[in-house]
Structure formats: C-alpha cells, structure tokens
C-alpha cells in the first residue's frame, strides 16, 4: 500500500471516529453574539422613517450557523419600550424558555438586556428571527438564520457557487407606533405601501454565468403573500423550513407570510442583468419590489417588462402548494432518511378544528380562533406554570371545535400531553388568506381543500410524503390539515403569522406537558430568566 492510500485509509477511519463522536456525544461549538437594539432612520420607500436596528443594521445581522451550534445572544434593548425577539422555526428543543414570545419570556425592559441560549438542534435550512413584541415587526428588527449542515452530513444537491439571503415583505411608510396605536384604539390595519427585499426596493445579487446559486427566500412581511420570480430563470426548490423536498422546478413561487423556501438558480441565460421580483398576490392593488440578478460578465442592464405574475390564481396556488413533497430518501440534519419517520401510519390522539374570525369586542377590531381572542398576560404562561401561579391562564376557554356566538377575550391555553400526535384543521370561513405558525415543532401539511372540512376529507390527505414545515397557508373559504407530533415539552405559541391578526388576538398556546419531571424532556428554567408580573421576586 502506498503512503498516500494508507493516509487516506487512516483519514477515513479518523473521520468516521470524529463523526460518530460528534453525532453521539455532542459538545457542539458555542457562538457568542452581542446585539444592541436601537431606533434609527431609514428611507426604504423614499421617505425617512423610524426603523428598528440591530447593531446599526436593518435588516438585522445574518446568523450563518451550523446544525446544533449553541448560540448565545446577549440582546441589549435600547428602545423606549420592552422588546423580545423570537426565532421563527428554530424549534427550541426542550427549551420553550428561550422562545422569545410573551407567553414564554418577560420582555426585556428598556435599558436592559437578556442573554438567549438557543440551539438549532437537528435542524438545517433557512429560518428567520423577528420582534414578537408590540407592532415592532413593522419597523424591522428582523433577520435571517441560515443553518448549514454539519461536516459529514450530505445535502441532496451540489455545493452552490454562492448563497443569497432574501428577506422579502410588505412594508409601511407609516411609523410602527402610529400603526399600533391605531389598532389599540380599535381600528383594523391599513393596507401596506410597498414591498422590500432586504430592506430595499432594489437589491442586487451578483453571480457568474453558468454557475448555480442558492437563494433563501423568506416572507418577513406583516400581511401579504408574495410571489417571487426571476426574469428568464427557473428555480429548483430544494428545502422548505427544514425539510428537503422533491426538487421540482418553478417559474414563480408563492411565499406566504412567515414562510421560507430555498431554491437553486442556474445562471444559464445570456450575459446581462435580470429582474428579481417579489410582488403581492391576490390583492387588487399590486405592490412589488424588483431586485437585480447581475451576471458578472454582463454589460447590459435590465430591460424588458418585469416578469409577469402568474396567471394562476387561488386554485393554482393551492395546486402549487400540493407539489411540495418531502424527499423520503433524502436526509435532513440527521443522517437517517426523512422518510424513515412514517408519520402517515401514526394513530392520531385527537383532532382540533380551529376556525378564525374577524370580530368586534367592546367596539374594537379583534380576531379570534374558535370564538376566543387572545390577550397577553402580565405574567408569561411558562413562568406561571413553573412557579404554580394560579389565575394567569385558562385551559378550558378555547374549545377544540368551532363555536357559534359572540367572541370573548381570554388568555387561552390548549392542554396536550407530551407525545400526543394531533390532527389540526384550520378552517378559514373568511374571504382572506391566512397563515398559521406553530413554535416548538414542525408539522406535516397533509391537505388543502376548498369549503368545509369534514372527516371524509381525510381520504384526500397525503399520508406518504407531505412536507414538514412550521408555517402553513390557509386559502380563503378553505381548509388546511396538518399532523403534528408533540415531542417537545413546553408552552408553545400557535399564531397567525398575519401580524395584525396575531396582535389583535388570533393566537393561543399549546401546553405540551407531562407529570414526569425530567431533564430528558425539558431543561430547567435558565438562571438568568427575567421575571415580571406575578413572578417578580421568585427564584429562577
Ligand atoms: C446582561 O449582560 C451581562 C453582560 O454584559 C450579562 O452578564 C448578564 O447575564 C446579562 N443579563 C441577562 C439577564 O442575561
Ligand atoms: C431525493 O434525495 C435523494 C438522496 O439525497 C437524491 O439522490 C434525489 O435526487 C432526490 N430526489 C429528488 C426528486 O429531488
């Protein structure tokens, strides 16, 4: 055996050894960040307005991390009001303490700080973070969380020549505090004024002709579905919110609020510049942002009309959604194939049907689910649960089927048991697009249908290769069904990703609980936990 091949053999062995150690005995790297949140001024739509900056940036810093990294983020709040960030799609395994929503965390008071300890455990893909408090999201404060595979873990595509992150979303020129106080006094939210890509109406992405690039596209907006497309180019879908999918090719993609998709784009056209467009869908007044895809050998600037939005409408969008399939033979963050989890064969513990509604309570605009409009308590639910503080939330206000009659206000928590396997049906009887998100777990989106859901619709479910994700759309006057394996103990927010609806009550919490106290199921309360409300003076 030559020296070279012996070295190869040895290296193969040592690689295997390192690999098995890192898979079993995870002492995963720590990454430390200090983030300061301030107000700043920016003019994304041509008029100066107040925005929320993180370390002086809008959008906020991009987190480029690796599966299982320990992220220690010390967040300093220099705003004049309490603030929290939430980590959209990061599952916070055993750790709803770090979820950064008002049901799990006390908000960081002005002039103070809180150190989050988060870990994208067994996760891979494109995610985001954004402010969960007040209506701060309308001022920015959001950013990307790009979780890359560990060494030795394969992804089902060749390494791209570059990696672009596109945070797209609708945007208001009106100050976020004005929007918030208008809703506080009972009004519904006005329509947005524009669309931004990475905080701009014109962002440029550079690449070499003939090469393939990864585009991570997230809808960080407040209310509107966006259609994303690139002039003269197709997109190969590879990943959706942590799942590797069948690599279908699309001319355009509908990205609903709160969702993320990752696509590959090959620069296989003549050398010039091409438009990148994100435009509002299903609205009579069209808003759009156009970026530029610049070929490095291009001498010709963008030309021609903006690529047209798809002619397919709601029904076509639903058909597109059904083409998103889990690649059963591909792995995700772990080496085993995704398809080895046969979700379609698991017996459901129960069915919960959730119907959204727009309503007025005490003369003010509110949104409700099964007739209950959520109100944030002074004491986070998670802390109330931990310290046995009574009277903070109610576990019987939200019924597990749609109700009739006037909506009421409550701090609603739905009790479930650890390892329940639940079928949720989102029944949308309104003529508007919905987007529902769950913290703590991803779910299989097994069915979309028009009209009223009924048990017989289960015959139409995709029980083989539905995609597992954290946010799903529900079409107007339609239903969406999901299956979720509640293997993550904690207090988890289920919310409308449509931010006006979330702010005005279309949300609740799932308490995933077991009587058994074990660190194998849930971590202890962090020693630096902030205390507020009735938890003041307790000892974490
Ligand atoms: C605030 O930051 C300091 C370091 O500057 C740190 O020691 C402290 O733990 C942080 N507070 C919280 C609640 O995390
Ligand atoms: C599914 O994943 C496998 C394994 O990574 C890969 O070889 C295959 O090309 C993928 N199939 C599709 C249709 O994307």
Coordinates of C-alpha atoms and ligand atoms in Angstrom, one line a residue:
X1 CA 0.0 0.0 0.0
X2 CA 1.4 3.4 -1.0
X3 CA 1.9 6.1 1.6
X4 CA -0.9 8.1 0.0
X5 CA -3.6 5.5 0.2
X6 CA -2.5 4.5 3.8
X7 CA -3.0 8.1 4.7
X8 CA -6.4 8.0 3.0
X9 CA -7.4 4.9 4.9
X10 CA -6.3 6.4 8.2
X11 CA -8.0 9.6 7.5
X12 CA -11.2 7.7 6.6
X13 CA -11.0 5.9 9.9
X14 CA -10.4 9.1 11.9
X15 CA -13.1 10.9 10.1
X16 CA -15.5 8.1 11.0
X17 CA -14.4 8.3 14.6
X18 CA -14.8 12.0 14.7
X19 CA -18.2 11.7 13.0
X20 CA -19.6 9.1 15.4
X21 CA -18.3 11.1 18.4
X22 CA -19.9 14.3 17.2
X23 CA -23.2 12.6 16.4
X24 CA -23.5 10.9 19.8
X25 CA -21.6 13.0 22.2
X26 CA -22.5 16.5 21.2
X27 CA -20.2 19.1 22.6
X28 CA -21.3 21.5 20.0
X29 CA -19.5 24.7 19.3
X30 CA -20.6 27.9 21.0
X31 CA -21.1 31.1 19.1
X32 CA -21.4 34.4 21.1
X33 CA -23.1 37.5 19.9
X34 CA -23.8 40.9 21.4
X35 CA -26.7 42.6 19.8
X36 CA -27.9 46.1 20.6
X37 CA -31.4 47.1 19.5
X38 CA -31.9 50.8 18.7
X39 CA -34.2 53.1 16.7
X40 CA -32.7 54.5 13.6
X41 CA -33.8 56.3 10.5
X42 CA -34.1 54.8 7.0
X43 CA -36.0 55.7 3.9
X44 CA -36.8 52.4 2.2
X45 CA -39.8 53.8 0.4
X46 CA -38.2 57.2 -0.2
X47 CA -39.4 58.9 2.9
X48 CA -37.4 58.9 6.1
X49 CA -39.0 56.8 8.9
X50 CA -38.1 55.3 12.2
X51 CA -36.8 51.7 11.9
X52 CA -35.5 49.2 14.4
X53 CA -31.8 48.4 14.0
X54 CA -29.8 45.6 15.5
X55 CA -26.1 46.6 15.8
X56 CA -26.9 49.5 13.5
X57 CA -28.3 47.2 10.7
X58 CA -31.6 46.9 9.0
X59 CA -32.3 44.1 8.3
X60 CA -30.5 42.8 11.4
X61 CA -27.3 40.7 11.4
X62 CA -27.5 37.4 9.5
X63 CA -26.8 34.3 11.6
X64 CA -24.8 31.8 9.5
X65 CA -24.6 28.8 11.7
X66 CA -24.3 25.0 11.7
X67 CA -26.8 22.4 13.0
X68 CA -26.6 22.0 16.8
X69 CA -24.4 25.1 17.4
X70 CA -25.0 26.7 20.7
X71 CA -25.9 30.4 20.0
X72 CA -25.5 32.7 23.0
X73 CA -27.1 36.0 22.0
X74 CA -26.9 38.8 24.6
X75 CA -29.6 41.3 23.5
X76 CA -29.5 44.9 24.8
X77 CA -32.7 46.8 24.4
X78 CA -32.1 50.5 23.8
X79 CA -35.6 51.2 22.7
X80 CA -38.1 53.1 24.9
X81 CA -40.4 50.1 25.3
X82 CA -40.0 46.4 26.3
X83 CA -38.7 44.2 23.5
X84 CA -38.3 40.5 22.5
X85 CA -37.0 38.6 19.5
X86 CA -38.5 35.3 18.5
X87 CA -36.7 32.7 16.4
X88 CA -39.1 31.7 13.7
X89 CA -38.8 27.9 13.0
X90 CA -35.9 27.3 15.5
X91 CA -37.6 24.5 17.5
X92 CA -36.0 25.3 20.9
X93 CA -35.9 21.6 21.7
X94 CA -36.8 21.1 25.5
X95 CA -36.4 24.8 25.8
X96 CA -39.5 26.9 25.4
X97 CA -37.8 29.2 28.0
X98 CA -35.9 30.8 25.1
X99 CA -38.7 31.1 22.6
X100 CA -38.9 34.9 22.9
X101 CA -42.7 35.4 22.9
X102 CA -44.7 37.0 25.7
X103 CA -46.1 33.6 26.7
X104 CA -42.7 32.3 27.5
X105 CA -40.5 35.3 28.3
X106 CA -40.8 38.5 30.1
X107 CA -40.0 41.3 27.7
X108 CA -36.6 42.9 28.1
X109 CA -37.2 46.3 29.7
X110 CA -35.7 49.4 28.1
X111 CA -32.1 49.9 29.0
X112 CA -31.7 46.3 30.0
X113 CA -30.6 43.0 28.4
X114 CA -31.3 39.3 28.2
X115 CA -29.0 36.5 27.0
X116 CA -30.8 33.9 24.9
X117 CA -29.3 30.4 24.7
X118 CA -30.7 28.8 21.5
X119 CA -29.7 25.8 19.5
X120 CA -30.9 24.8 16.1
X121 CA -30.9 21.1 17.3
X122 CA -31.2 18.6 14.4
X123 CA -32.2 21.5 12.1
X124 CA -31.0 22.5 8.7
X125 CA -32.3 25.2 6.4
X126 CA -33.4 28.8 6.1
X127 CA -35.1 30.5 9.0
X128 CA -35.7 34.0 10.4
X129 CA -35.9 36.0 13.6
X130 CA -38.1 39.0 14.3
X131 CA -39.5 41.1 17.1
X132 CA -42.5 39.5 18.8
X133 CA -43.5 42.4 21.0
X134 CA -46.0 45.2 20.1
X135 CA -46.0 46.0 16.4
X136 CA -42.2 46.2 16.3
X137 CA -42.1 43.9 13.3
X138 CA -43.5 46.8 11.2
X139 CA -40.2 48.7 11.9
X140 CA -37.8 45.9 11.0
X141 CA -35.7 44.2 13.7
X142 CA -35.8 41.0 11.6
X143 CA -33.0 38.9 10.1
X144 CA -32.1 35.6 8.7
X145 CA -31.0 32.4 10.4
X146 CA -29.2 30.2 7.9
X147 CA -28.5 26.8 9.4
X148 CA -26.0 24.8 7.4
X149 CA -25.2 21.1 7.6
X150 CA -22.5 19.7 9.8
X151 CA -19.4 18.3 8.2
X152 CA -20.1 14.7 7.1
X153 CA -23.8 15.3 6.6
X154 CA -24.9 15.3 3.0
X155 CA -27.4 17.6 1.4
X156 CA -29.2 16.4 -1.8
X157 CA -27.5 19.0 -4.1
X158 CA -24.1 20.0 -5.1
X159 CA -22.5 22.9 -3.2
X160 CA -23.7 26.1 -4.8
X161 CA -21.3 28.8 -6.1
X162 CA -22.9 31.2 -3.7
X163 CA -25.6 31.7 -1.1
X164 CA -28.0 34.6 -1.2
X165 CA -30.5 35.5 1.5
X166 CA -33.6 37.4 0.5
X167 CA -35.9 38.8 3.2
X168 CA -39.0 39.9 1.4
X169 CA -42.0 41.5 2.9
X170 CA -44.7 44.2 2.6
X171 CA -43.9 47.5 4.3
X172 CA -45.5 50.6 5.6
X173 CA -44.2 54.2 5.4
X174 CA -46.3 55.0 8.5
X175 CA -44.4 54.8 11.8
X176 CA -45.0 51.5 13.6
X177 CA -46.2 53.3 16.7
X178 CA -48.9 55.0 14.8
X179 CA -50.0 51.7 13.3
X180 CA -50.0 50.2 16.8
X181 CA -51.9 52.9 18.5
X182 CA -54.5 53.0 15.7
X183 CA -55.1 49.3 16.3
X184 CA -55.1 49.8 20.1
X185 CA -57.9 52.3 19.7
X186 CA -60.0 49.8 17.8
X187 CA -59.2 50.2 14.1
X188 CA -58.1 47.5 11.7
X189 CA -54.7 47.8 10.0
X190 CA -54.4 49.9 6.8
X191 CA -53.0 48.2 3.7
X192 CA -49.2 48.4 3.2
X193 CA -47.4 50.8 1.0
X194 CA -44.7 48.8 -0.7
X195 CA -42.6 45.7 -0.7
X196 CA -39.0 45.4 0.3
X197 CA -36.2 42.9 -0.4
X198 CA -33.6 43.1 2.3
X199 CA -34.8 46.5 3.4
X200 CA -34.7 48.0 0.0
X201 CA -36.8 48.3 -3.1
X202 CA -33.8 47.5 -5.3
X203 CA -31.2 44.9 -4.2
X204 CA -28.6 43.4 -6.5
X205 CA -27.2 39.9 -6.5
X206 CA -24.0 39.1 -8.4
X207 CA -23.2 35.7 -10.0
X208 CA -21.1 34.1 -12.7
X209 CA -22.7 32.8 -15.9
X210 CA -23.1 29.0 -15.9
X211 CA -22.9 28.7 -12.1
X212 CA -25.7 27.7 -9.7
X213 CA -26.6 29.8 -6.7
X214 CA -28.7 29.2 -3.6
X215 CA -31.5 31.7 -2.9
X216 CA -33.0 31.6 0.6
X217 CA -36.3 33.4 0.4
X218 CA -38.3 34.3 3.5
X219 CA -41.5 36.4 3.8
X220 CA -40.8 38.6 6.8
X221 CA -43.8 40.9 6.0
X222 CA -46.8 41.6 8.0
X223 CA -49.8 40.6 6.0
X224 CA -49.5 39.7 2.3
X225 CA -48.5 36.7 0.3
X226 CA -45.7 37.4 -2.1
X227 CA -45.0 35.9 -5.5
X228 CA -41.3 35.5 -6.2
X229 CA -39.7 35.1 -9.6
X230 CA -36.6 35.9 -11.6
X231 CA -36.8 37.1 -15.2
X232 CA -35.9 34.3 -17.7
X233 CA -34.8 31.9 -15.0
X234 CA -36.4 28.9 -13.3
X235 CA -35.9 27.9 -9.7
X236 CA -35.3 24.5 -8.3
X237 CA -36.9 24.1 -4.9
X238 CA -34.6 22.2 -2.5
X239 CA -35.6 23.0 1.0
X240 CA -38.7 24.2 2.8
X241 CA -38.4 25.2 6.5
X242 CA -36.0 22.5 7.4
X243 CA -37.2 19.7 5.1
X244 CA -35.5 18.6 1.9
X245 CA -38.1 18.4 -0.8
X246 CA -38.5 16.8 -4.2
X247 CA -36.6 19.1 -6.4
X248 CA -39.3 20.4 -8.7
X249 CA -38.7 23.4 -11.0
X250 CA -40.9 26.5 -10.8
X251 CA -41.2 29.8 -12.8
X252 CA -42.5 31.5 -9.7
X253 CA -43.3 30.7 -6.1
X254 CA -45.9 31.9 -3.7
X255 CA -44.3 32.6 -0.3
X256 CA -46.9 33.3 2.4
X257 CA -46.2 35.4 5.5
X258 CA -43.8 33.7 7.9
X259 CA -42.7 31.1 5.4
X260 CA -39.2 30.3 4.0
X261 CA -38.1 28.4 0.9
X262 CA -34.7 27.6 -0.5
X263 CA -34.1 27.3 -4.3
X264 CA -31.3 26.8 -6.6
X265 CA -30.9 29.1 -9.7
X266 CA -28.6 28.4 -12.5
X267 CA -27.3 31.4 -14.4
X268 CA -27.9 29.7 -17.8
X269 CA -29.0 32.8 -19.8
X270 CA -27.2 35.3 -22.0
X271 CA -24.9 37.6 -20.0
X272 CA -27.0 40.6 -18.9
X273 CA -28.9 41.8 -15.9
X274 CA -32.3 40.3 -15.0
X275 CA -35.1 41.4 -12.8
X276 CA -35.9 39.7 -9.5
X277 CA -39.5 40.4 -8.4
X278 CA -41.4 40.0 -5.3
X279 CA -45.0 41.2 -5.7
X280 CA -48.2 41.0 -3.7
X281 CA -50.7 38.2 -4.6
X282 CA -54.4 38.1 -4.5
X283 CA -54.7 41.9 -4.0
X284 CA -56.4 44.3 -6.3
X285 CA -53.7 47.0 -5.8
X286 CA -50.3 45.4 -6.8
X287 CA -47.2 46.3 -4.9
X288 CA -43.8 45.0 -5.8
X289 CA -40.0 45.2 -5.2
X290 CA -37.7 44.5 -8.0
X291 CA -34.1 43.4 -7.4
X292 CA -31.4 42.7 -9.9
X293 CA -29.6 39.5 -10.8
X294 CA -26.3 40.7 -12.3
X295 CA -24.2 38.3 -14.4
X296 CA -20.5 39.2 -13.6
X297 CA -19.8 39.3 -17.4
X298 CA -22.9 41.4 -18.1
X299 CA -22.5 44.7 -19.9
X300 CA -26.3 45.1 -20.4
X301 CA -28.5 46.5 -17.7
X302 CA -32.0 45.2 -17.0
X303 CA -34.5 45.5 -19.8
X304 CA -38.0 44.5 -20.9
X305 CA -41.1 44.4 -18.8
X306 CA -40.9 42.9 -15.3
X307 CA -41.6 39.2 -15.4
X308 CA -45.4 38.9 -15.2
X309 CA -47.0 37.5 -12.2
X310 CA -48.5 34.0 -12.7
X311 CA -51.9 33.8 -14.4
X312 CA -52.9 31.1 -12.0
X313 CA -54.8 32.4 -9.0
X314 CA -56.1 30.9 -5.8
X315 CA -56.8 27.5 -7.1
X316 CA -53.5 27.4 -9.0
X317 CA -51.7 28.5 -5.8
X318 CA -53.2 25.6 -4.0
X319 CA -52.1 23.2 -6.7
X320 CA -48.6 24.5 -6.4
X321 CA -48.7 24.0 -2.7
X322 CA -49.6 20.4 -3.2
X323 CA -46.5 19.8 -5.4
X324 CA -44.3 20.5 -2.3
X325 CA -43.2 16.9 -1.3
X326 CA -40.9 15.5 1.2
X327 CA -38.0 13.7 -0.3
X328 CA -38.3 10.4 1.6
X329 CA -34.9 9.1 0.7
X330 CA -33.0 12.3 1.4
X331 CA -31.8 13.1 4.9
X332 CA -32.2 16.4 6.6
X333 CA -30.0 17.5 9.5
X334 CA -29.6 13.9 10.7
X335 CA -28.0 11.1 8.6
X336 CA -31.1 8.9 8.5
X337 CA -33.6 9.4 5.7
X338 CA -36.6 11.7 6.4
X339 CA -38.9 9.0 5.2
X340 CA -37.9 6.7 8.0
X341 CA -40.4 8.6 10.1
X342 CA -43.7 7.2 8.8
X343 CA -45.9 9.9 10.0
X344 CA -48.9 8.6 8.0
X345 CA -49.1 5.4 10.0
X346 CA -49.3 7.0 13.4
X347 CA -52.7 7.0 15.1
X348 CA -53.9 10.5 16.0
X349 CA -54.5 11.2 19.7
X350 CA -57.1 13.9 18.8
X351 CA -58.4 16.3 16.3
X352 CA -58.6 20.0 16.9
X353 CA -60.5 22.2 14.4
X354 CA -59.6 25.9 14.5
X355 CA -61.8 28.5 12.9
X356 CA -60.6 32.0 12.5
X357 CA -62.8 35.1 12.6
X358 CA -62.8 38.8 12.5
X359 CA -65.0 40.3 15.1
X360 CA -65.6 43.4 17.3
X361 CA -65.3 43.2 21.0
X362 CA -66.3 46.3 23.1
X363 CA -66.5 48.1 19.8
X364 CA -62.9 47.4 18.9
X365 CA -61.5 45.3 16.0
X366 CA -60.3 41.9 17.2
X367 CA -59.5 38.5 15.6
X368 CA -60.4 35.2 17.2
X369 CA -60.0 31.5 16.9
X370 CA -63.0 29.4 17.9
X371 CA -64.5 32.5 19.3
X372 CA -61.7 33.3 21.7
X373 CA -59.5 36.4 21.1
X374 CA -56.2 36.0 22.9
X375 CA -54.9 38.6 25.4
X376 CA -51.3 38.6 26.6
X377 CA -51.0 38.2 30.4
X378 CA -48.6 40.3 32.6
X379 CA -47.0 37.0 33.7
X380 CA -45.7 34.7 30.9
X381 CA -47.6 31.4 30.9
X382 CA -44.4 29.5 31.1
X383 CA -43.4 31.2 34.3
X384 CA -46.9 30.9 35.8
X385 CA -46.8 27.2 35.1
X386 CA -43.3 26.8 36.5
X387 CA -44.0 28.8 39.7
X388 CA -47.5 27.4 40.1
X389 CA -49.1 30.8 39.9
X390 CA -52.8 30.5 39.6
X391 CA -55.2 32.7 37.7
X392 CA -52.9 33.6 34.8
X393 CA -54.3 31.5 32.0
X394 CA -57.3 29.2 31.4
X395 CA -57.1 25.8 29.9
X396 CA -60.8 25.5 29.0
X397 CA -61.6 28.7 27.3
X398 CA -60.7 27.6 23.8
X399 CA -62.9 24.7 22.6
X400 CA -61.3 22.2 20.2
X401 CA -64.1 22.8 17.6
X402 CA -65.5 25.9 16.1
X403 CA -68.2 27.6 18.3
X404 CA -71.0 29.9 17.5
X405 CA -71.9 33.1 19.4
X406 CA -70.0 36.2 20.2
X407 CA -66.3 36.1 20.6
X408 CA -64.7 36.7 24.0
X409 CA -61.3 37.7 25.3
X410 CA -59.2 35.2 27.2
X411 CA -55.6 34.0 27.8
X412 CA -56.2 30.7 26.1
X413 CA -54.1 27.6 26.5
X414 CA -54.9 24.2 25.0
X415 CA -53.7 21.4 27.1
X416 CA -52.0 18.5 25.4
X417 CA -49.7 15.6 26.6
X418 CA -46.1 15.1 25.6
X419 CA -46.0 12.7 22.6
X420 CA -49.6 13.4 21.6
X421 CA -50.0 13.1 17.8
X422 CA -52.6 15.7 16.8
X423 CA -54.5 16.5 13.7
X424 CA -55.2 20.2 13.4
X425 CA -57.6 21.5 10.9
X426 CA -57.5 25.2 10.1
X427 CA -61.0 26.1 8.8
X428 CA -61.0 29.5 7.2
X429 CA -64.5 30.8 6.6
X430 CA -63.3 34.3 5.8
X431 CA -62.5 35.6 2.4
X432 CA -58.9 36.4 3.2
X433 CA -55.6 34.4 3.1
X434 CA -54.5 33.0 6.4
X435 CA -51.1 31.9 7.5
X436 CA -50.7 29.8 10.7
X437 CA -47.5 29.1 12.6
X438 CA -46.5 26.8 15.4
X439 CA -43.5 27.2 17.6
X440 CA -41.6 24.2 19.0
X441 CA -42.4 21.6 16.4
X442 CA -42.8 21.3 12.7
X443 CA -45.9 19.7 11.2
X444 CA -46.8 17.8 8.1
X445 CA -49.1 19.7 5.9
X446 CA -51.3 16.8 4.7
X447 CA -54.2 18.5 3.0
X448 CA -55.6 21.7 1.4
X449 CA -59.2 21.9 0.3
X450 CA -62.0 24.3 -0.6
X451 CA -65.1 24.8 1.5
X452 CA -65.8 23.0 4.7
X453 CA -63.5 20.3 6.1
X454 CA -65.3 17.1 7.1
X455 CA -63.8 13.8 8.4
X456 CA -64.3 12.3 5.0
X457 CA -61.7 14.7 3.7
X458 CA -59.1 12.5 5.4
X459 CA -59.3 10.3 2.3
X460 CA -57.6 13.0 0.4
X461 CA -54.7 13.5 2.8
X462 CA -51.1 13.0 1.7
X463 CA -50.0 10.4 4.3
X464 CA -46.8 9.5 2.4
X465 CA -44.7 12.5 1.5
X466 CA -46.2 15.7 2.8
X467 CA -43.7 18.4 3.6
X468 CA -42.9 19.1 7.3
X469 CA -42.7 22.8 8.0
X470 CA -43.5 25.4 10.6
X471 CA -45.9 27.8 8.8
X472 CA -48.8 26.9 6.5
X473 CA -51.2 29.0 4.4
X474 CA -54.9 28.5 4.5
X475 CA -56.7 29.7 1.4
X476 CA -59.9 31.9 1.6
X477 CA -63.0 29.9 2.3
X478 CA -60.9 26.8 2.5
X479 CA -59.2 24.4 5.0
X480 CA -55.7 23.1 5.6
X481 CA -55.0 20.0 7.7
X482 CA -51.7 19.3 9.5
X483 CA -50.4 16.5 11.6
X484 CA -48.0 17.2 14.5
X485 CA -46.0 15.0 16.8
X486 CA -45.8 16.9 20.1
X487 CA -42.4 15.6 21.2
X488 CA -41.2 18.8 22.6
X489 CA -42.3 19.6 26.1
X490 CA -43.1 23.3 26.8
X491 CA -45.5 26.2 26.3
X492 CA -45.8 26.8 22.6
X493 CA -47.3 29.6 20.6
X494 CA -49.7 28.8 17.8
X495 CA -50.4 32.0 16.0
X496 CA -51.5 33.8 12.9
X497 CA -48.4 34.9 11.0
X498 CA -50.6 37.7 9.6
X499 CA -49.3 40.3 12.1
X500 CA -52.4 42.4 12.6
X501 CA -54.3 39.2 13.4
X502 CA -51.7 38.0 15.8
X503 CA -51.6 41.4 17.5
X504 CA -55.3 41.5 17.8
X505 CA -55.9 38.0 19.3
X506 CA -55.6 35.3 16.6
X507 CA -53.3 33.1 18.6
X508 CA -53.1 30.8 21.7
X509 CA -50.6 28.5 23.4
X510 CA -50.3 24.7 23.3
X511 CA -49.2 23.3 26.7
X512 CA -47.2 20.2 25.9
X513 CA -47.0 18.6 29.3
X514 CA -46.1 15.6 31.3
X515 CA -46.2 14.9 35.0
X516 CA -42.8 13.4 34.9
X517 CA -40.1 15.9 35.7
X518 CA -37.0 15.0 33.7
X519 CA -34.2 16.9 32.0
X520 CA -34.5 14.4 29.2
X521 CA -37.8 16.1 28.4
X522 CA -37.3 19.7 29.4
X523 CA -34.5 21.9 30.6
X524 CA -34.6 23.9 33.8
X525 CA -35.6 27.5 33.9
X526 CA -32.5 29.5 32.9
X527 CA -30.7 31.1 35.8
X528 CA -30.9 34.5 34.0
X529 CA -34.6 34.3 33.3
X530 CA -36.2 37.7 33.5
X531 CA -39.1 37.9 36.0
X532 CA -42.2 40.0 35.7
X533 CA -45.9 40.2 36.6
X534 CA -46.7 37.8 39.4
X535 CA -43.4 36.1 39.0
X536 CA -41.5 39.1 40.4
X537 CA -39.4 38.1 43.4
X538 CA -39.4 34.3 42.7
X539 CA -36.1 32.5 42.3
X540 CA -35.3 31.0 38.8
Ligands
LIG1 C1 -26.7 41.2 30.6 O1 -25.4 41.3 30.1 C2 -24.4 41.0 31.1 C3 -23.0 41.2 30.4 O2 -22.9 42.5 29.9 C4 -24.5 39.5 31.5 O3 -23.6 39.2 32.5 C5 -25.9 39.3 32.0 O4 -26.1 37.9 32.3 C6 -27.0 39.7 31.0 N1 -28.3 39.6 31.6 C7 -29.1 38.6 31.3 C8 -30.4 38.7 32.0 O5 -28.9 37.7 30.5
LIG2 C1 -34.1 12.8 -3.2 O1 -33.0 12.7 -2.4 C2 -32.0 11.8 -2.9 C3 -31.0 11.4 -1.8 O2 -30.3 12.6 -1.4 C4 -31.5 12.3 -4.2 O3 -30.5 11.5 -4.7 C5 -32.6 12.6 -5.2 O4 -32.1 13.2 -6.3 C6 -33.7 13.4 -4.5 N1 -34.8 13.4 -5.4 C7 -35.4 14.5 -5.9 C8 -36.5 14.2 -6.9 O5 -35.1 15.6 -5.6

